[in-house]
Amino acid sequence: GAGVSQSPSNKVTEKGKDVELRCDPISGHTALYWYRQSLGQGLEFLIYFQGNSAPDKSGLPSDRFSAERTGGSVSTLTIQRTQQEDSAVYLCASSLSGYNSPLHFGNGTRLTVT
Amino acid sequence: KQEVTQIPAALSVPEGENLVLNCSFTDSAIYNLQWFRQDPGKGLTSLLLIQSSQREQTSGRLNASLDKSSGRSTLYIAASQPGDSATYLCAVGDTGKLIFGQGTTLQVKP
Protein backbone atom coordinates (compact mmCIF):
# COMPACT_ATOMS: atom_id res chain seq x y z
CA GLY A 1 0.00 0.00 0.00
CA ALA A 2 0.95 3.65 -0.14
CA GLY A 3 3.47 4.89 2.35
CA VAL A 4 3.85 8.29 3.98
CA SER A 5 3.93 10.98 1.32
CA GLN A 6 5.59 14.37 1.78
CA SER A 7 5.51 17.37 -0.51
CA PRO A 8 7.35 19.15 -1.87
CA SER A 9 10.45 16.97 -1.92
CA ASN A 10 12.63 20.06 -2.22
CA LYS A 11 11.94 23.68 -1.34
CA VAL A 12 14.22 26.67 -1.79
CA THR A 13 13.02 29.90 -0.23
CA GLU A 14 14.37 33.31 0.60
CA LYS A 15 15.05 34.34 4.15
CA GLY A 16 11.97 35.93 5.68
CA LYS A 17 9.41 34.08 3.56
CA ASP A 18 6.85 31.65 4.96
CA VAL A 19 6.79 27.99 3.88
CA GLU A 20 4.30 25.15 4.22
CA LEU A 21 5.33 21.51 4.21
CA ARG A 22 2.73 18.80 3.71
CA CYS A 23 2.49 15.24 5.01
CA ASP A 24 0.00 12.57 3.97
CA PRO A 25 0.20 9.72 6.50
CA ILE A 26 -0.67 6.10 5.91
CA SER A 27 -4.45 5.67 5.92
CA GLY A 28 -5.73 4.56 9.32
CA HIS A 29 -2.66 5.63 11.25
CA THR A 30 -3.69 7.61 14.30
CA ALA A 31 -0.30 9.05 15.22
CA LEU A 32 1.72 11.55 13.18
CA TYR A 33 5.14 12.99 13.92
CA TRP A 34 7.37 15.72 12.52
CA TYR A 35 11.14 15.56 12.89
CA ARG A 36 13.96 17.72 11.58
CA GLN A 37 17.33 16.39 10.42
CA SER A 38 20.15 18.85 9.90
CA LEU A 39 23.47 18.04 8.23
CA GLY A 40 25.57 16.06 10.65
CA GLN A 41 22.85 16.13 13.29
CA GLY A 42 20.53 13.47 14.57
CA LEU A 43 16.78 13.62 14.25
CA GLU A 44 15.24 16.41 16.27
CA PHE A 45 11.66 15.89 17.46
CA LEU A 46 9.31 18.75 16.57
CA ILE A 47 5.67 17.78 17.19
CA TYR A 48 3.46 14.71 17.73
CA PHE A 49 -0.26 14.26 17.02
CA GLN A 50 -2.18 11.31 18.52
CA GLY A 51 -5.81 10.91 17.56
CA ASN A 52 -7.96 13.72 18.92
CA SER A 53 -5.63 14.54 21.81
CA ALA A 54 -3.87 17.87 22.09
CA PRO A 55 -0.58 17.68 20.16
CA ASP A 56 2.76 17.51 21.93
CA LYS A 57 4.45 20.68 20.68
CA SER A 58 7.38 20.49 23.05
CA GLY A 59 9.96 20.15 20.27
CA LEU A 60 9.04 23.20 18.21
CA PRO A 61 12.15 25.43 18.29
CA SER A 62 10.37 28.79 18.19
CA ASP A 63 6.96 30.38 17.75
CA ARG A 64 7.72 30.72 14.04
CA PHE A 65 6.97 27.01 13.77
CA SER A 66 3.44 25.61 13.86
CA ALA A 67 1.67 22.50 12.65
CA GLU A 68 -1.86 21.31 12.25
CA ARG A 69 -3.50 18.06 11.38
CA THR A 70 -6.86 18.33 9.67
CA GLY A 71 -9.48 15.61 10.01
CA GLY A 72 -7.00 13.32 11.70
CA SER A 73 -5.18 12.81 8.43
CA VAL A 74 -3.11 15.30 6.44
CA SER A 75 -0.69 17.52 8.36
CA THR A 76 0.93 20.81 7.45
CA LEU A 77 4.07 22.18 9.08
CA THR A 78 4.36 25.95 8.66
CA ILE A 79 7.52 27.96 9.19
CA GLN A 80 7.04 31.71 9.25
CA ARG A 81 9.75 34.27 8.50
CA THR A 82 12.26 31.56 7.61
CA GLN A 83 15.87 31.88 8.76
CA GLN A 84 18.98 30.23 7.32
CA GLU A 85 19.24 27.98 10.36
CA ASP A 86 15.87 26.49 9.39
CA SER A 87 17.59 24.76 6.45
CA ALA A 88 17.24 21.03 7.04
CA VAL A 89 15.35 17.92 5.95
CA TYR A 90 11.92 17.82 7.52
CA LEU A 91 10.68 14.27 8.03
CA CYS A 92 7.14 13.17 8.72
CA ALA A 93 6.22 9.78 10.17
CA SER A 94 3.02 8.01 11.07
CA SER A 95 2.21 4.96 13.16
CA LEU A 96 -0.84 2.82 13.65
CA SER A 97 -1.40 3.56 17.31
CA GLY A 98 1.37 5.75 18.67
CA TYR A 99 4.92 5.24 19.78
CA ASN A 100 4.44 1.56 20.68
CA SER A 101 3.96 0.66 17.05
CA PRO A 102 6.59 1.05 14.35
CA LEU A 103 7.00 4.46 12.79
CA HIS A 104 6.78 4.75 9.01
CA PHE A 105 8.70 7.70 7.60
CA GLY A 106 8.26 9.68 4.42
CA ASN A 107 11.25 10.64 2.29
CA GLY A 108 11.28 14.14 3.70
CA THR A 109 11.26 17.70 2.41
CA ARG A 110 14.67 19.27 1.94
CA LEU A 111 14.31 22.96 2.85
CA THR A 112 17.00 25.43 1.83
CA VAL A 113 16.74 29.02 3.04
CA THR A 114 18.93 31.42 1.05
CA LYS B 1 16.62 14.60 29.86
CA GLN B 2 16.93 11.41 27.81
CA GLU B 3 20.08 11.15 25.74
CA VAL B 4 20.82 8.42 23.21
CA THR B 5 24.34 7.60 22.07
CA GLN B 6 25.48 5.30 19.30
CA ILE B 7 28.95 3.87 18.98
CA PRO B 8 30.77 3.66 16.65
CA ALA B 9 29.80 6.60 14.43
CA ALA B 10 31.07 4.73 11.37
CA LEU B 11 32.03 1.15 10.63
CA SER B 12 33.49 -0.57 7.58
CA VAL B 13 33.53 -4.35 7.30
CA PRO B 14 34.14 -6.95 4.59
CA GLU B 15 31.16 -8.82 3.20
CA GLY B 16 30.14 -11.87 5.21
CA GLU B 17 31.26 -10.57 8.56
CA ASN B 18 28.98 -10.58 11.59
CA LEU B 19 28.79 -7.23 13.35
CA VAL B 20 27.30 -5.45 16.35
CA LEU B 21 26.06 -1.88 16.59
CA ASN B 22 25.69 -0.32 20.01
CA CYS B 23 23.15 2.07 21.45
CA SER B 24 23.03 3.47 24.98
CA PHE B 25 20.50 5.67 26.72
CA THR B 26 20.61 7.61 29.97
CA ASP B 27 17.08 7.13 31.36
CA SER B 28 15.88 3.54 31.74
CA ALA B 29 12.20 4.60 31.98
CA ILE B 30 11.50 3.93 28.32
CA TYR B 31 8.43 2.51 26.61
CA ASN B 32 10.28 0.79 23.82
CA LEU B 33 13.38 0.93 21.66
CA GLN B 34 13.34 0.95 17.89
CA TRP B 35 16.07 0.40 15.32
CA PHE B 36 15.85 2.10 11.94
CA ARG B 37 17.82 2.10 8.73
CA GLN B 38 18.33 5.23 6.61
CA ASP B 39 19.62 5.13 3.04
CA PRO B 40 21.12 8.33 1.55
CA GLY B 41 18.45 10.85 0.57
CA LYS B 42 15.69 8.69 1.96
CA GLY B 43 13.51 8.53 5.02
CA LEU B 44 13.90 5.95 7.76
CA THR B 45 12.81 2.33 7.53
CA SER B 46 11.76 0.58 10.73
CA LEU B 47 13.76 -2.61 11.35
CA LEU B 48 12.86 -3.83 14.83
CA LEU B 49 10.81 -2.62 17.78
CA ILE B 50 11.49 -3.99 21.27
CA GLN B 51 8.86 -3.31 23.93
CA SER B 52 10.17 -2.35 27.36
CA SER B 53 9.09 -5.73 28.74
CA GLN B 54 11.01 -7.65 26.07
CA ARG B 55 14.67 -8.62 25.91
CA GLU B 56 15.13 -9.10 22.17
CA GLN B 57 13.56 -9.19 18.75
CA THR B 58 14.67 -10.96 15.60
CA SER B 59 13.99 -10.40 11.93
CA GLY B 60 15.91 -12.42 9.39
CA ARG B 61 19.63 -11.70 9.80
CA LEU B 62 18.93 -8.98 12.37
CA ASN B 63 18.72 -9.43 16.12
CA ALA B 64 18.22 -6.59 18.56
CA SER B 65 18.60 -6.89 22.32
CA LEU B 66 17.53 -4.58 25.10
CA ASP B 67 18.90 -4.27 28.64
CA LYS B 68 16.93 -1.50 30.32
CA SER B 69 18.76 -1.70 33.62
CA SER B 70 22.09 -0.92 31.99
CA GLY B 71 20.63 1.43 29.39
CA ARG B 72 21.93 -0.52 26.43
CA SER B 73 20.76 -2.07 23.19
CA THR B 74 22.67 -3.88 20.49
CA LEU B 75 21.81 -4.61 16.88
CA TYR B 76 23.46 -7.75 15.58
CA ILE B 77 23.74 -8.22 11.83
CA ALA B 78 24.71 -11.69 10.68
CA ALA B 79 26.55 -12.45 7.45
CA SER B 80 26.65 -8.82 6.32
CA GLN B 81 26.02 -7.96 2.66
CA PRO B 82 26.83 -4.85 0.58
CA GLY B 83 23.10 -4.08 0.55
CA ASP B 84 23.27 -3.61 4.33
CA SER B 85 25.31 -0.44 3.78
CA ALA B 86 23.30 2.42 5.33
CA THR B 87 23.03 4.50 8.47
CA TYR B 88 21.47 2.68 11.40
CA LEU B 89 19.65 4.67 14.06
CA CYS B 90 18.27 3.64 17.39
CA ALA B 91 15.52 5.53 19.14
CA VAL B 92 13.90 5.21 22.55
CA GLY B 93 10.20 5.76 23.15
CA ASP B 94 9.72 8.49 25.73
CA THR B 95 6.24 9.78 26.66
CA GLY B 96 4.82 9.73 23.18
CA LYS B 97 7.84 10.60 21.09
CA LEU B 98 11.04 8.91 19.99
CA ILE B 99 14.46 10.25 20.97
CA PHE B 100 17.06 9.33 18.36
CA GLY B 101 20.77 8.65 18.51
CA GLN B 102 23.13 10.14 15.93
CA GLY B 103 23.43 6.86 14.03
CA THR B 104 26.14 4.47 12.90
CA THR B 105 27.07 4.60 9.22
CA LEU B 106 27.87 1.09 8.02
CA GLN B 107 29.77 0.23 4.88
CA VAL B 108 29.96 -3.41 3.81
CA LYS B 109 32.64 -3.95 1.20
CA PRO B 110 32.23 -6.67 -1.45
Short mmCIF file of N, CA and C in Angstrom, two decimals, chain B residues 15-64:
data_model
loop_
_atom_site.label_atom_id
_atom_site.label_comp_id
_atom_site.label_asym_id
_atom_site.label_seq_id
_atom_site.Cartn_x
_atom_site.Cartn_y
_atom_site.Cartn_z
N GLU B 15 32.37 -8.03 3.38
CA GLU B 15 31.16 -8.82 3.20
C GLU B 15 31.28 -10.16 3.92
N GLY B 16 30.18 -10.58 4.53
CA GLY B 16 30.14 -11.87 5.21
C GLY B 16 30.41 -11.81 6.69
N GLU B 17 30.92 -10.68 7.14
CA GLU B 17 31.26 -10.57 8.56
C GLU B 17 30.00 -10.33 9.40
N ASN B 18 30.02 -10.89 10.61
CA ASN B 18 28.98 -10.58 11.59
C ASN B 18 29.39 -9.33 12.34
N LEU B 19 28.41 -8.47 12.69
CA LEU B 19 28.79 -7.23 13.35
C LEU B 19 27.74 -6.81 14.37
N VAL B 20 28.16 -5.94 15.28
CA VAL B 20 27.30 -5.45 16.35
C VAL B 20 27.35 -3.93 16.39
N LEU B 21 26.18 -3.33 16.40
CA LEU B 21 26.06 -1.88 16.59
C LEU B 21 25.52 -1.63 17.99
N ASN B 22 26.04 -0.59 18.62
CA ASN B 22 25.69 -0.32 20.01
C ASN B 22 24.88 0.96 20.17
N CYS B 23 24.00 0.92 21.13
CA CYS B 23 23.15 2.07 21.45
C CYS B 23 23.03 2.14 22.97
N SER B 24 23.22 3.32 23.54
CA SER B 24 23.03 3.47 24.98
C SER B 24 22.13 4.66 25.25
N PHE B 25 21.41 4.60 26.35
CA PHE B 25 20.50 5.67 26.72
C PHE B 25 20.61 5.95 28.21
N THR B 26 20.32 7.18 28.60
CA THR B 26 20.61 7.61 29.97
C THR B 26 19.47 7.36 30.95
N ASP B 27 18.23 7.32 30.48
CA ASP B 27 17.08 7.13 31.36
C ASP B 27 16.42 5.80 31.03
N SER B 28 16.40 4.89 32.01
CA SER B 28 15.88 3.54 31.74
C SER B 28 14.35 3.48 31.69
N ALA B 29 13.67 4.58 32.01
CA ALA B 29 12.20 4.60 31.98
C ALA B 29 11.71 4.82 30.56
N ILE B 30 11.90 3.81 29.72
CA ILE B 30 11.50 3.93 28.32
C ILE B 30 10.32 3.02 28.05
N TYR B 31 9.56 3.33 27.01
CA TYR B 31 8.43 2.51 26.61
C TYR B 31 8.83 1.43 25.63
N ASN B 32 9.79 1.76 24.77
CA ASN B 32 10.28 0.79 23.82
C ASN B 32 11.57 1.32 23.23
N LEU B 33 12.20 0.50 22.40
CA LEU B 33 13.38 0.93 21.66
C LEU B 33 13.22 0.44 20.23
N GLN B 34 13.49 1.31 19.30
CA GLN B 34 13.34 0.95 17.89
C GLN B 34 14.67 1.14 17.16
N TRP B 35 14.93 0.27 16.22
CA TRP B 35 16.07 0.40 15.32
C TRP B 35 15.55 0.71 13.92
N PHE B 36 16.22 1.67 13.27
CA PHE B 36 15.85 2.10 11.94
C PHE B 36 17.07 2.03 11.03
N ARG B 37 16.79 2.01 9.75
CA ARG B 37 17.82 2.10 8.73
C ARG B 37 17.50 3.32 7.86
N GLN B 38 18.53 4.09 7.50
CA GLN B 38 18.33 5.23 6.61
C GLN B 38 19.32 5.14 5.46
N ASP B 39 18.79 5.10 4.24
CA ASP B 39 19.62 5.13 3.04
C ASP B 39 19.77 6.58 2.60
N PRO B 40 20.87 6.93 1.93
CA PRO B 40 21.12 8.33 1.55
C PRO B 40 19.95 8.96 0.80
N GLY B 41 19.53 10.13 1.23
CA GLY B 41 18.45 10.85 0.57
C GLY B 41 17.06 10.28 0.79
N LYS B 42 16.98 9.34 1.71
CA LYS B 42 15.69 8.69 1.96
C LYS B 42 15.24 8.91 3.40
N GLY B 43 13.99 8.52 3.65
CA GLY B 43 13.51 8.53 5.02
C GLY B 43 14.01 7.30 5.76
N LEU B 44 13.48 7.07 6.94
CA LEU B 44 13.90 5.95 7.76
C LEU B 44 12.98 4.76 7.55
N THR B 45 13.57 3.57 7.61
CA THR B 45 12.81 2.33 7.53
C THR B 45 12.91 1.62 8.87
N SER B 46 11.76 1.28 9.45
CA SER B 46 11.76 0.58 10.73
C SER B 46 12.26 -0.85 10.55
N LEU B 47 13.20 -1.25 11.40
CA LEU B 47 13.76 -2.61 11.35
C LEU B 47 13.18 -3.49 12.46
N LEU B 48 13.30 -3.03 13.68
CA LEU B 48 12.86 -3.83 14.83
C LEU B 48 12.35 -2.90 15.91
N LEU B 49 11.34 -3.35 16.63
CA LEU B 49 10.81 -2.62 17.78
C LEU B 49 10.81 -3.58 18.97
N ILE B 50 11.46 -3.17 20.06
CA ILE B 50 11.49 -3.99 21.27
C ILE B 50 10.69 -3.26 22.34
N GLN B 51 9.62 -3.90 22.84
CA GLN B 51 8.86 -3.31 23.93
C GLN B 51 9.70 -3.32 25.20
N SER B 52 9.36 -2.47 26.14
CA SER B 52 10.17 -2.35 27.36
C SER B 52 10.19 -3.64 28.16
N SER B 53 9.16 -4.48 27.99
CA SER B 53 9.09 -5.73 28.74
C SER B 53 9.83 -6.88 28.05
N GLN B 54 10.34 -6.61 26.85
CA GLN B 54 11.01 -7.65 26.07
C GLN B 54 12.52 -7.52 26.18
N ARG B 55 13.21 -8.62 25.85
CA ARG B 55 14.67 -8.62 25.91
C ARG B 55 15.29 -8.57 24.52
N GLU B 56 14.57 -9.12 23.51
CA GLU B 56 15.13 -9.10 22.17
C GLU B 56 14.05 -9.30 21.14
N GLN B 57 14.41 -8.96 19.90
CA GLN B 57 13.56 -9.19 18.75
C GLN B 57 14.45 -9.61 17.59
N THR B 58 13.90 -10.46 16.73
CA THR B 58 14.67 -10.96 15.60
C THR B 58 13.87 -10.80 14.31
N SER B 59 14.59 -10.45 13.26
CA SER B 59 13.99 -10.40 11.93
C SER B 59 15.06 -10.77 10.92
N GLY B 60 14.92 -11.97 10.37
CA GLY B 60 15.91 -12.42 9.39
C GLY B 60 17.31 -12.46 9.97
N ARG B 61 18.22 -11.73 9.34
CA ARG B 61 19.63 -11.70 9.80
C ARG B 61 19.86 -10.68 10.92
N LEU B 62 18.81 -10.02 11.34
CA LEU B 62 18.93 -8.98 12.37
C LEU B 62 18.42 -9.49 13.71
N ASN B 63 19.17 -9.14 14.77
CA ASN B 63 18.72 -9.43 16.12
C ASN B 63 19.03 -8.23 16.98
N ALA B 64 18.02 -7.72 17.67
CA ALA B 64 18.22 -6.59 18.56
C ALA B 64 17.94 -7.02 19.99
#
